[in-house]
């Protein structure tokens, strides 16, 4: 029996997305945590539905990749002691996994994962657009869109009665400053 269904927040998903082999992925242990199941259930779902996971949807980490994630991502340090190498889910693989896992939490988690990848894609596009334009007005418009994306990612979850917060994000080529006023 499933426990109380929790809403999975963007930050919970975003913090689990890592880049391996030039792709943004989430490892099986993190996917399991998001869905509220054991890692073995995630991997069993893949094994039972191999036809739904063609090349480019999931891949198993190599030893060197596993050592890299253990060394560079604190939340993945437990993988050091895991007897089998982790499975990495690409965005496509996560969408396909969503068609297999059925529960209210799975649905909510899937929606959060889709939103996280979409927001990261939009943010990336905006950063690239700022770099590729010399037009000040166009750059200002793109910066406004970027600020809106960041505001939706950060601002919606602030739980305060009254405060003013300023968030500054410096991406080397793009600097975004946004103030949040909550009452």
PDB file of C-alpha atoms in Angstrom:
ATOM      1  CA  UNK A   1       0.000   0.000   0.000  1.00  0.00           C
ATOM      2  CA  UNK A   2       1.389   3.368  -0.986  1.00  0.00           C
ATOM      3  CA  UNK A   3       1.962   5.937   1.689  1.00  0.00           C
ATOM      4  CA  UNK A   4       0.742   9.502   1.478  1.00  0.00           C
ATOM      5  CA  UNK A   5       1.456  10.824  -1.994  1.00  0.00           C
ATOM      6  CA  UNK A   6       3.989  13.652  -1.842  1.00  0.00           C
ATOM      7  CA  UNK A   7       4.469  16.331  -4.438  1.00  0.00           C
ATOM      8  CA  UNK A   8       7.937  16.143  -5.938  1.00  0.00           C
ATOM      9  CA  UNK A   9       9.404  19.629  -6.276  1.00  0.00           C
ATOM     10  CA  UNK A  10      11.514  20.842  -9.181  1.00  0.00           C
ATOM     11  CA  UNK A  11      14.540  21.276  -6.914  1.00  0.00           C
ATOM     12  CA  UNK A  12      14.367  17.624  -5.906  1.00  0.00           C
ATOM     13  CA  UNK A  13      14.546  16.604  -9.567  1.00  0.00           C
ATOM     14  CA  UNK A  14      17.019  19.267 -10.698  1.00  0.00           C
ATOM     15  CA  UNK A  15      19.568  18.257  -8.049  1.00  0.00           C
ATOM     16  CA  UNK A  16      19.570  14.706  -9.384  1.00  0.00           C
ATOM     17  CA  UNK A  17      20.218  15.534 -13.036  1.00  0.00           C
ATOM     18  CA  UNK A  18      23.861  14.952 -13.960  1.00  0.00           C
ATOM     19  CA  UNK A  19      25.723  14.943 -17.264  1.00  0.00           C
ATOM     20  CA  UNK A  20      27.298  11.717 -18.497  1.00  0.00           C
ATOM     21  CA  UNK A  21      28.344  10.871 -22.046  1.00  0.00           C
ATOM     22  CA  UNK A  22      27.256  14.345 -23.065  1.00  0.00           C
ATOM     23  CA  UNK A  23      23.660  13.755 -21.956  1.00  0.00           C
ATOM     24  CA  UNK A  24      21.626  14.877 -18.981  1.00  0.00           C
ATOM     25  CA  UNK A  25      20.616  11.790 -17.011  1.00  0.00           C
ATOM     26  CA  UNK A  26      19.265  10.663 -13.665  1.00  0.00           C
ATOM     27  CA  UNK A  27      20.708   7.506 -12.109  1.00  0.00           C
ATOM     28  CA  UNK A  28      18.487   4.595 -11.126  1.00  0.00           C
ATOM     29  CA  UNK A  29      18.942   5.147  -7.377  1.00  0.00           C
ATOM     30  CA  UNK A  30      17.801   8.770  -7.701  1.00  0.00           C
ATOM     31  CA  UNK A  31      14.886   7.769  -9.943  1.00  0.00           C
ATOM     32  CA  UNK A  32      13.845   5.236  -7.312  1.00  0.00           C
ATOM     33  CA  UNK A  33      14.035   7.858  -4.584  1.00  0.00           C
ATOM     34  CA  UNK A  34      11.893  10.274  -6.606  1.00  0.00           C
ATOM     35  CA  UNK A  35       9.294   7.589  -7.302  1.00  0.00           C
ATOM     36  CA  UNK A  36       9.359   6.319  -3.706  1.00  0.00           C
ATOM     37  CA  UNK A  37      10.349   2.752  -4.621  1.00  0.00           C
ATOM     38  CA  UNK A  38      13.441   0.587  -4.288  1.00  0.00           C
ATOM     39  CA  UNK A  39      16.140   0.793  -6.957  1.00  0.00           C
ATOM     40  CA  UNK A  40      15.698  -2.880  -7.758  1.00  0.00           C
ATOM     41  CA  UNK A  41      12.055  -2.208  -8.742  1.00  0.00           C
ATOM     42  CA  UNK A  42      13.147   0.470 -11.223  1.00  0.00           C
ATOM     43  CA  UNK A  43      15.721  -1.843 -12.802  1.00  0.00           C
ATOM     44  CA  UNK A  44      13.286  -4.770 -12.813  1.00  0.00           C
ATOM     45  CA  UNK A  45      10.752  -2.626 -14.699  1.00  0.00           C
ATOM     46  CA  UNK A  46      13.404  -1.961 -17.341  1.00  0.00           C
ATOM     47  CA  UNK A  47      14.418  -5.645 -17.583  1.00  0.00           C
ATOM     48  CA  UNK A  48      10.765  -6.684 -17.939  1.00  0.00           C
ATOM     49  CA  UNK A  49      10.212  -4.152 -20.749  1.00  0.00           C
ATOM     50  CA  UNK A  50      13.481  -4.132 -22.716  1.00  0.00           C
ATOM     51  CA  UNK A  51      11.619  -3.394 -25.960  1.00  0.00           C
ATOM     52  CA  UNK A  52      10.566  -0.024 -24.509  1.00  0.00           C
ATOM     53  CA  UNK A  53      14.161   1.034 -23.776  1.00  0.00           C
ATOM     54  CA  UNK A  54      16.154   1.108 -27.020  1.00  0.00           C
ATOM     55  CA  UNK A  55      19.665   2.516 -27.275  1.00  0.00           C
ATOM     56  CA  UNK A  56      19.737   6.123 -26.076  1.00  0.00           C
ATOM     57  CA  UNK A  57      17.025   5.642 -23.443  1.00  0.00           C
ATOM     58  CA  UNK A  58      19.087   3.985 -20.700  1.00  0.00           C
ATOM     59  CA  UNK A  59      22.671   2.868 -20.315  1.00  0.00           C
ATOM     60  CA  UNK A  60      24.720   1.169 -17.646  1.00  0.00           C
ATOM     61  CA  UNK A  61      27.626   3.143 -16.245  1.00  0.00           C
ATOM     62  CA  UNK A  62      31.149   1.917 -16.795  1.00  0.00           C
ATOM     63  CA  UNK A  63      33.543   1.592 -13.848  1.00  0.00           C
ATOM     64  CA  UNK A  64      35.254   4.910 -14.610  1.00  0.00           C
ATOM     65  CA  UNK A  65      31.894   6.713 -14.843  1.00  0.00           C
ATOM     66  CA  UNK A  66      30.782   5.210 -11.547  1.00  0.00           C
ATOM     67  CA  UNK A  67      33.997   6.391  -9.882  1.00  0.00           C
ATOM     68  CA  UNK A  68      33.463   9.856 -11.392  1.00  0.00           C
ATOM     69  CA  UNK A  69      29.922  10.231  -9.995  1.00  0.00           C
ATOM     70  CA  UNK A  70      30.934   8.885  -6.578  1.00  0.00           C
ATOM     71  CA  UNK A  71      33.790  11.400  -6.440  1.00  0.00           C
ATOM     72  CA  UNK A  72      31.897  14.426  -7.794  1.00  0.00           C
ATOM     73  CA  UNK A  73      28.327  14.084  -6.480  1.00  0.00           C
ATOM     74  CA  UNK A  74      28.015  13.762  -2.697  1.00  0.00           C
ATOM     75  CA  UNK A  75      24.493  12.352  -2.839  1.00  0.00           C
ATOM     76  CA  UNK A  76      25.804   9.421  -4.944  1.00  0.00           C
ATOM     77  CA  UNK A  77      28.620   8.375  -2.593  1.00  0.00           C
ATOM     78  CA  UNK A  78      26.750   5.185  -1.618  1.00  0.00           C
ATOM     79  CA  UNK A  79      27.253   3.889  -5.164  1.00  0.00           C
ATOM     80  CA  UNK A  80      30.834   3.162  -4.157  1.00  0.00           C
ATOM     81  CA  UNK A  81      29.619   0.126  -2.224  1.00  0.00           C
ATOM     82  CA  UNK A  82      26.966  -1.046  -4.661  1.00  0.00           C
ATOM     83  CA  UNK A  83      27.780  -4.467  -6.178  1.00  0.00           C
ATOM     84  CA  UNK A  84      26.341  -3.665  -9.639  1.00  0.00           C
ATOM     85  CA  UNK A  85      26.928  -0.600 -11.756  1.00  0.00           C
ATOM     86  CA  UNK A  86      24.080   1.953 -11.860  1.00  0.00           C
ATOM     87  CA  UNK A  87      21.744   2.507 -14.782  1.00  0.00           C
ATOM     88  CA  UNK A  88      21.438   6.032 -16.183  1.00  0.00           C
ATOM     89  CA  UNK A  89      18.090   7.205 -17.565  1.00  0.00           C
ATOM     90  CA  UNK A  90      18.060   9.831 -20.292  1.00  0.00           C
ATOM     91  CA  UNK A  91      15.052  12.077 -20.644  1.00  0.00           C
ATOM     92  CA  UNK A  92      13.538   9.649 -23.181  1.00  0.00           C
ATOM     93  CA  UNK A  93      14.162   6.738 -20.830  1.00  0.00           C
ATOM     94  CA  UNK A  94      12.414   8.548 -17.991  1.00  0.00           C
ATOM     95  CA  UNK A  95       9.397   9.242 -20.198  1.00  0.00           C
ATOM     96  CA  UNK A  96       9.229   5.571 -21.128  1.00  0.00           C
ATOM     97  CA  UNK A  97       9.614   4.521 -17.496  1.00  0.00           C
ATOM     98  CA  UNK A  98       6.632   6.725 -16.707  1.00  0.00           C
ATOM     99  CA  UNK A  99       4.472   4.594 -19.001  1.00  0.00           C
ATOM    100  CA  UNK A 100       5.340   1.522 -16.940  1.00  0.00           C
ATOM    101  CA  UNK A 101       5.120   2.775 -13.344  1.00  0.00           C
ATOM    102  CA  UNK A 102       1.546   3.303 -12.222  1.00  0.00           C
ATOM    103  CA  UNK A 103       0.688   5.132  -9.016  1.00  0.00           C
ATOM    104  CA  UNK A 104      -0.398   8.639  -8.017  1.00  0.00           C
ATOM    105  CA  UNK A 105       3.150   9.419  -6.860  1.00  0.00           C
ATOM    106  CA  UNK A 106       4.591   8.086 -10.131  1.00  0.00           C
ATOM    107  CA  UNK A 107       2.320  10.422 -12.096  1.00  0.00           C
ATOM    108  CA  UNK A 108       3.269  13.462  -9.999  1.00  0.00           C
ATOM    109  CA  UNK A 109       6.945  12.550 -10.145  1.00  0.00           C
ATOM    110  CA  UNK A 110       6.814  12.123 -13.903  1.00  0.00           C
ATOM    111  CA  UNK A 111       5.237  15.548 -14.316  1.00  0.00           C
ATOM    112  CA  UNK A 112       7.968  17.102 -12.141  1.00  0.00           C
ATOM    113  CA  UNK A 113      10.686  15.345 -14.141  1.00  0.00           C
ATOM    114  CA  UNK A 114       9.199  16.537 -17.437  1.00  0.00           C
ATOM    115  CA  UNK A 115       9.004  20.103 -16.106  1.00  0.00           C
ATOM    116  CA  UNK A 116      12.585  19.956 -14.818  1.00  0.00           C
ATOM    117  CA  UNK A 117      14.003  18.833 -18.155  1.00  0.00           C
ATOM    118  CA  UNK A 118      11.860  21.347 -20.067  1.00  0.00           C
ATOM    119  CA  UNK A 119      12.927  24.243 -17.822  1.00  0.00           C
ATOM    120  CA  UNK A 120      16.588  23.271 -18.084  1.00  0.00           C
ATOM    121  CA  UNK A 121      16.271  23.089 -21.881  1.00  0.00           C
ATOM    122  CA  UNK A 122      14.627  26.535 -21.995  1.00  0.00           C
ATOM    123  CA  UNK A 123      17.268  27.992 -19.706  1.00  0.00           C
ATOM    124  CA  UNK A 124      20.029  26.527 -21.886  1.00  0.00           C
ATOM    125  CA  UNK A 125      18.404  27.901 -25.047  1.00  0.00           C
ATOM    126  CA  UNK A 126      18.129  31.351 -23.493  1.00  0.00           C
ATOM    127  CA  UNK A 127      21.770  31.368 -22.406  1.00  0.00           C
ATOM    128  CA  UNK A 128      22.830  30.332 -25.919  1.00  0.00           C
ATOM    129  CA  UNK A 129      20.580  32.994 -27.448  1.00  0.00           C
ATOM    130  CA  UNK A 130      22.128  35.725 -25.284  1.00  0.00           C
ATOM    131  CA  UNK A 131      25.588  34.665 -26.435  1.00  0.00           C
ATOM    132  CA  UNK A 132      24.540  34.630 -30.095  1.00  0.00           C
ATOM    133  CA  UNK A 133      22.867  38.039 -30.275  1.00  0.00           C
ATOM    134  CA  UNK A 134      24.424  41.466 -30.512  1.00  0.00           C
ATOM    135  CA  UNK A 135      21.077  43.288 -30.460  1.00  0.00           C
ATOM    136  CA  UNK A 136      20.641  44.955 -27.048  1.00  0.00           C
ATOM    137  CA  UNK A 137      16.834  44.955 -27.200  1.00  0.00           C
ATOM    138  CA  UNK A 138      16.707  41.282 -28.146  1.00  0.00           C
ATOM    139  CA  UNK A 139      19.227  40.452 -25.404  1.00  0.00           C
ATOM    140  CA  UNK A 140      17.099  42.373 -22.871  1.00  0.00           C
ATOM    141  CA  UNK A 141      13.989  40.427 -23.957  1.00  0.00           C
ATOM    142  CA  UNK A 142      15.829  37.105 -23.620  1.00  0.00           C
ATOM    143  CA  UNK A 143      17.127  38.138 -20.195  1.00  0.00           C
ATOM    144  CA  UNK A 144      13.533  38.880 -19.163  1.00  0.00           C
ATOM    145  CA  UNK A 145      12.430  35.407 -20.281  1.00  0.00           C
ATOM    146  CA  UNK A 146      15.366  33.874 -18.421  1.00  0.00           C
ATOM    147  CA  UNK A 147      14.424  35.801 -15.312  1.00  0.00           C
ATOM    148  CA  UNK A 148      10.849  34.518 -15.599  1.00  0.00           C
ATOM    149  CA  UNK A 149      12.075  30.921 -15.860  1.00  0.00           C
ATOM    150  CA  UNK A 150      14.329  31.369 -12.832  1.00  0.00           C
ATOM    151  CA  UNK A 151      11.541  33.047 -10.903  1.00  0.00           C
ATOM    152  CA  UNK A 152       9.194  30.144 -11.582  1.00  0.00           C
ATOM    153  CA  UNK A 153      11.873  27.668 -10.540  1.00  0.00           C
ATOM    154  CA  UNK A 154      12.940  29.460  -7.384  1.00  0.00           C
ATOM    155  CA  UNK A 155      10.208  31.864  -6.350  1.00  0.00           C
ATOM    156  CA  UNK A 156       7.150  29.641  -6.190  1.00  0.00           C
ATOM    157  CA  UNK A 157       8.495  27.628  -3.289  1.00  0.00           C
ATOM    158  CA  UNK A 158       9.506  30.458  -0.974  1.00  0.00           C
ATOM    159  CA  UNK A 159       7.462  30.147   2.169  1.00  0.00           C
ATOM    160  CA  UNK A 160       7.767  33.447   3.982  1.00  0.00           C
ATOM    161  CA  UNK A 161       5.367  36.050   5.326  1.00  0.00           C
ATOM    162  CA  UNK A 162       7.215  39.185   4.282  1.00  0.00           C
ATOM    163  CA  UNK A 163      10.708  39.626   2.950  1.00  0.00           C
ATOM    164  CA  UNK A 164      12.771  40.817   0.043  1.00  0.00           C
ATOM    165  CA  UNK A 165      15.245  38.404  -1.462  1.00  0.00           C
ATOM    166  CA  UNK A 166      17.650  39.018  -4.286  1.00  0.00           C
ATOM    167  CA  UNK A 167      18.964  36.084  -6.309  1.00  0.00           C
ATOM    168  CA  UNK A 168      21.901  36.541  -8.629  1.00  0.00           C
ATOM    169  CA  UNK A 169      22.964  33.855 -11.058  1.00  0.00           C
ATOM    170  CA  UNK A 170      26.290  34.306 -12.829  1.00  0.00           C
ATOM    171  CA  UNK A 171      26.759  31.902 -15.735  1.00  0.00           C
ATOM    172  CA  UNK A 172      30.038  33.471 -16.969  1.00  0.00           C
ATOM    173  CA  UNK A 173      28.361  34.839 -20.110  1.00  0.00           C
ATOM    174  CA  UNK A 174      25.046  35.727 -18.544  1.00  0.00           C
ATOM    175  CA  UNK A 175      24.287  37.394 -15.253  1.00  0.00           C
ATOM    176  CA  UNK A 176      20.705  37.385 -14.029  1.00  0.00           C
ATOM    177  CA  UNK A 177      19.559  39.312 -10.986  1.00  0.00           C
ATOM    178  CA  UNK A 178      16.022  38.918  -9.707  1.00  0.00           C
ATOM    179  CA  UNK A 179      14.279  40.325  -6.646  1.00  0.00           C
ATOM    180  CA  UNK A 180      11.470  38.484  -4.917  1.00  0.00           C
ATOM    181  CA  UNK A 181       9.048  40.463  -2.799  1.00  0.00           C
ATOM    182  CA  UNK A 182       6.717  38.309  -0.728  1.00  0.00           C
ATOM    183  CA  UNK A 183       4.038  39.527   1.627  1.00  0.00           C
TER     184      UNK A 183
END
